[in-house]
Amino acid sequence: MTDERFDRDADVPRASAARRTARAKIAVRNSETHPYDENGGPVLAVLSLDETFSGEWAGEATVRALQLRREDGSAMMVSLQRFRGTLGGRRGSFVLEGREVIHDKTISATWSVVAGSGTEELAGLRGEGGFAGEFGTGSTGMLDYWFEG
């Protein structure tokens, strides 16, 4: 028997769940990249970022990403970041799992909230979203979110 709150084919609440959308301006405060494999082909590196979020979703995040950087300057990354602050008037933290693509000095990303990572008033948080922007100008992030339970 299935849990009626979820679609059969996905771990996503049905449309009746209260979904909200939050937007935030994202600015990078600090960034460091450390290559760990530069032998034969694209460079593999670890990227560390500290970010601030302002808007309907406000706080700070620490990001760690594994990056594949090609000779033409394009790259792709997989990341985890812990956000601490407020979302929809609730305080706490949660973890986002992301996939990022860099091309022609622009970056775009998709992310999802890691199930079970919400703390305090953000316990039970689920969601998905992303951002797009140009390096050096910041970006606007979006998160469609809901709470389990």
Coordinates of C-alpha atoms in Angstrom, one line a residue:
M1 CA 0.0 0.0 0.0
T2 CA 1.3 3.5 -0.9
D3 CA 1.3 6.6 1.2
E4 CA -1.5 8.8 -0.4
R5 CA 0.5 12.0 0.2
F6 CA 3.0 10.9 -2.5
D7 CA 2.8 10.2 -6.2
R8 CA 3.5 6.5 -7.0
D9 CA 6.4 7.3 -9.3
A10 CA 8.2 10.0 -7.3
D11 CA 9.0 11.0 -3.8
V12 CA 7.2 14.3 -4.4
P13 CA 4.0 15.4 -2.5
R14 CA 0.8 15.6 -4.5
A15 CA -0.4 19.0 -5.7
S16 CA -2.5 19.3 -2.6
A17 CA 0.6 19.9 -0.4
A18 CA 1.2 23.5 0.4
R19 CA 4.0 24.6 -1.9
R20 CA 5.7 28.0 -1.7
T21 CA 8.3 29.7 -3.8
A22 CA 11.1 31.8 -2.3
R23 CA 13.6 34.0 -4.2
A24 CA 16.9 35.4 -3.0
K25 CA 19.8 37.4 -4.3
I26 CA 22.9 35.3 -3.9
A27 CA 26.4 36.8 -3.5
V28 CA 29.7 35.0 -3.2
R29 CA 31.8 36.3 -0.3
N30 CA 34.8 34.0 -0.7
S31 CA 35.9 31.4 -3.2
E32 CA 38.8 29.1 -3.4
T33 CA 39.7 26.4 -6.0
H34 CA 42.2 23.6 -5.4
P35 CA 43.0 21.3 -8.3
Y36 CA 43.6 17.6 -7.3
D37 CA 44.1 16.0 -10.7
E38 CA 45.6 17.9 -13.6
N39 CA 46.9 14.8 -15.5
G40 CA 45.5 14.0 -18.9
G41 CA 42.2 15.7 -19.8
P42 CA 40.0 18.0 -17.9
V43 CA 41.2 19.4 -14.6
L44 CA 39.5 18.0 -11.5
A45 CA 39.2 20.4 -8.6
V46 CA 37.6 21.1 -5.2
L47 CA 35.8 24.4 -5.0
S48 CA 34.9 26.1 -1.6
L49 CA 32.5 29.0 -1.5
D50 CA 30.9 31.2 1.2
E51 CA 27.6 32.8 0.1
T52 CA 25.0 35.2 1.4
F53 CA 21.3 35.1 0.5
S54 CA 19.0 38.1 0.8
G55 CA 15.3 38.4 0.1
E56 CA 12.5 36.0 0.9
W57 CA 15.2 33.5 1.7
A58 CA 17.9 35.1 3.9
G59 CA 21.1 33.8 5.5
E60 CA 24.5 32.3 4.7
A61 CA 25.7 29.1 3.1
T62 CA 29.0 27.1 2.9
V63 CA 29.5 25.2 -0.4
R64 CA 31.8 22.4 -1.3
A65 CA 31.9 21.3 -5.0
L66 CA 33.8 18.9 -7.2
Q67 CA 34.5 20.6 -10.5
L68 CA 35.5 19.3 -13.9
R69 CA 37.1 22.2 -15.8
R70 CA 37.7 21.9 -19.6
E71 CA 40.4 23.7 -21.7
D72 CA 37.8 26.0 -23.3
G73 CA 36.9 27.4 -19.8
S74 CA 33.6 25.5 -19.5
A75 CA 33.0 23.4 -16.4
M76 CA 30.5 21.3 -14.6
M77 CA 30.2 20.7 -10.8
V78 CA 28.3 18.7 -8.3
S79 CA 27.9 20.3 -4.9
L80 CA 26.6 20.2 -1.3
Q81 CA 25.9 23.3 0.6
R82 CA 24.5 24.0 4.1
F83 CA 22.2 27.0 4.3
R84 CA 21.7 28.7 7.7
G85 CA 19.1 31.4 8.1
T86 CA 15.4 32.0 7.4
L87 CA 13.0 30.6 4.7
G88 CA 9.4 31.7 4.7
G89 CA 9.7 33.2 8.2
R90 CA 11.1 30.0 9.7
R91 CA 14.6 29.8 11.1
G92 CA 17.0 26.8 10.8
S93 CA 19.4 25.1 8.4
F94 CA 19.2 22.6 5.5
V95 CA 21.4 21.1 2.9
L96 CA 21.1 21.5 -0.9
E97 CA 22.5 19.1 -3.4
G98 CA 23.4 20.8 -6.7
R99 CA 24.5 20.4 -10.2
E100 CA 26.1 23.4 -11.9
V101 CA 27.2 24.2 -15.5
I102 CA 29.6 27.0 -16.4
H103 CA 29.7 28.3 -20.0
D104 CA 30.8 31.6 -21.5
K105 CA 31.2 33.3 -18.0
T106 CA 27.7 32.3 -17.0
I107 CA 26.6 29.7 -14.4
S108 CA 23.4 27.8 -14.1
A109 CA 22.4 25.4 -11.4
T110 CA 19.6 23.0 -10.3
W111 CA 19.4 21.9 -6.7
S112 CA 17.2 20.0 -4.3
V113 CA 16.8 19.9 -0.6
V114 CA 18.4 16.8 0.9
A115 CA 15.6 14.8 2.7
G116 CA 16.0 14.9 6.5
S117 CA 18.6 17.7 6.5
G118 CA 16.3 20.5 7.8
T119 CA 16.8 21.6 11.4
E120 CA 14.8 23.7 14.0
E121 CA 11.8 25.3 12.3
L122 CA 12.9 24.0 8.9
A123 CA 12.7 20.3 10.0
G124 CA 10.7 18.3 7.3
L125 CA 11.7 20.8 4.5
R126 CA 11.7 19.5 1.0
G127 CA 12.2 21.4 -2.2
E128 CA 13.9 22.1 -5.6
G129 CA 15.0 25.0 -7.6
G130 CA 18.1 26.7 -8.9
F131 CA 19.7 29.8 -10.2
A132 CA 21.4 31.4 -13.2
G133 CA 23.8 34.3 -13.4
E134 CA 27.1 35.9 -14.6
F135 CA 30.3 35.7 -12.7
G136 CA 30.9 38.8 -10.6
T137 CA 27.3 40.0 -10.7
G138 CA 25.6 37.6 -8.2
S139 CA 22.6 35.7 -9.2
T140 CA 18.9 35.2 -8.2
G141 CA 18.1 31.8 -6.7
M142 CA 14.7 30.2 -6.5
L143 CA 13.4 27.5 -4.3
D144 CA 10.0 25.8 -4.6
Y145 CA 9.5 24.2 -1.2
W146 CA 7.1 22.3 1.1
F147 CA 7.1 20.5 4.4
E148 CA 6.6 16.8 5.0
G149 CA 4.4 15.6 7.7

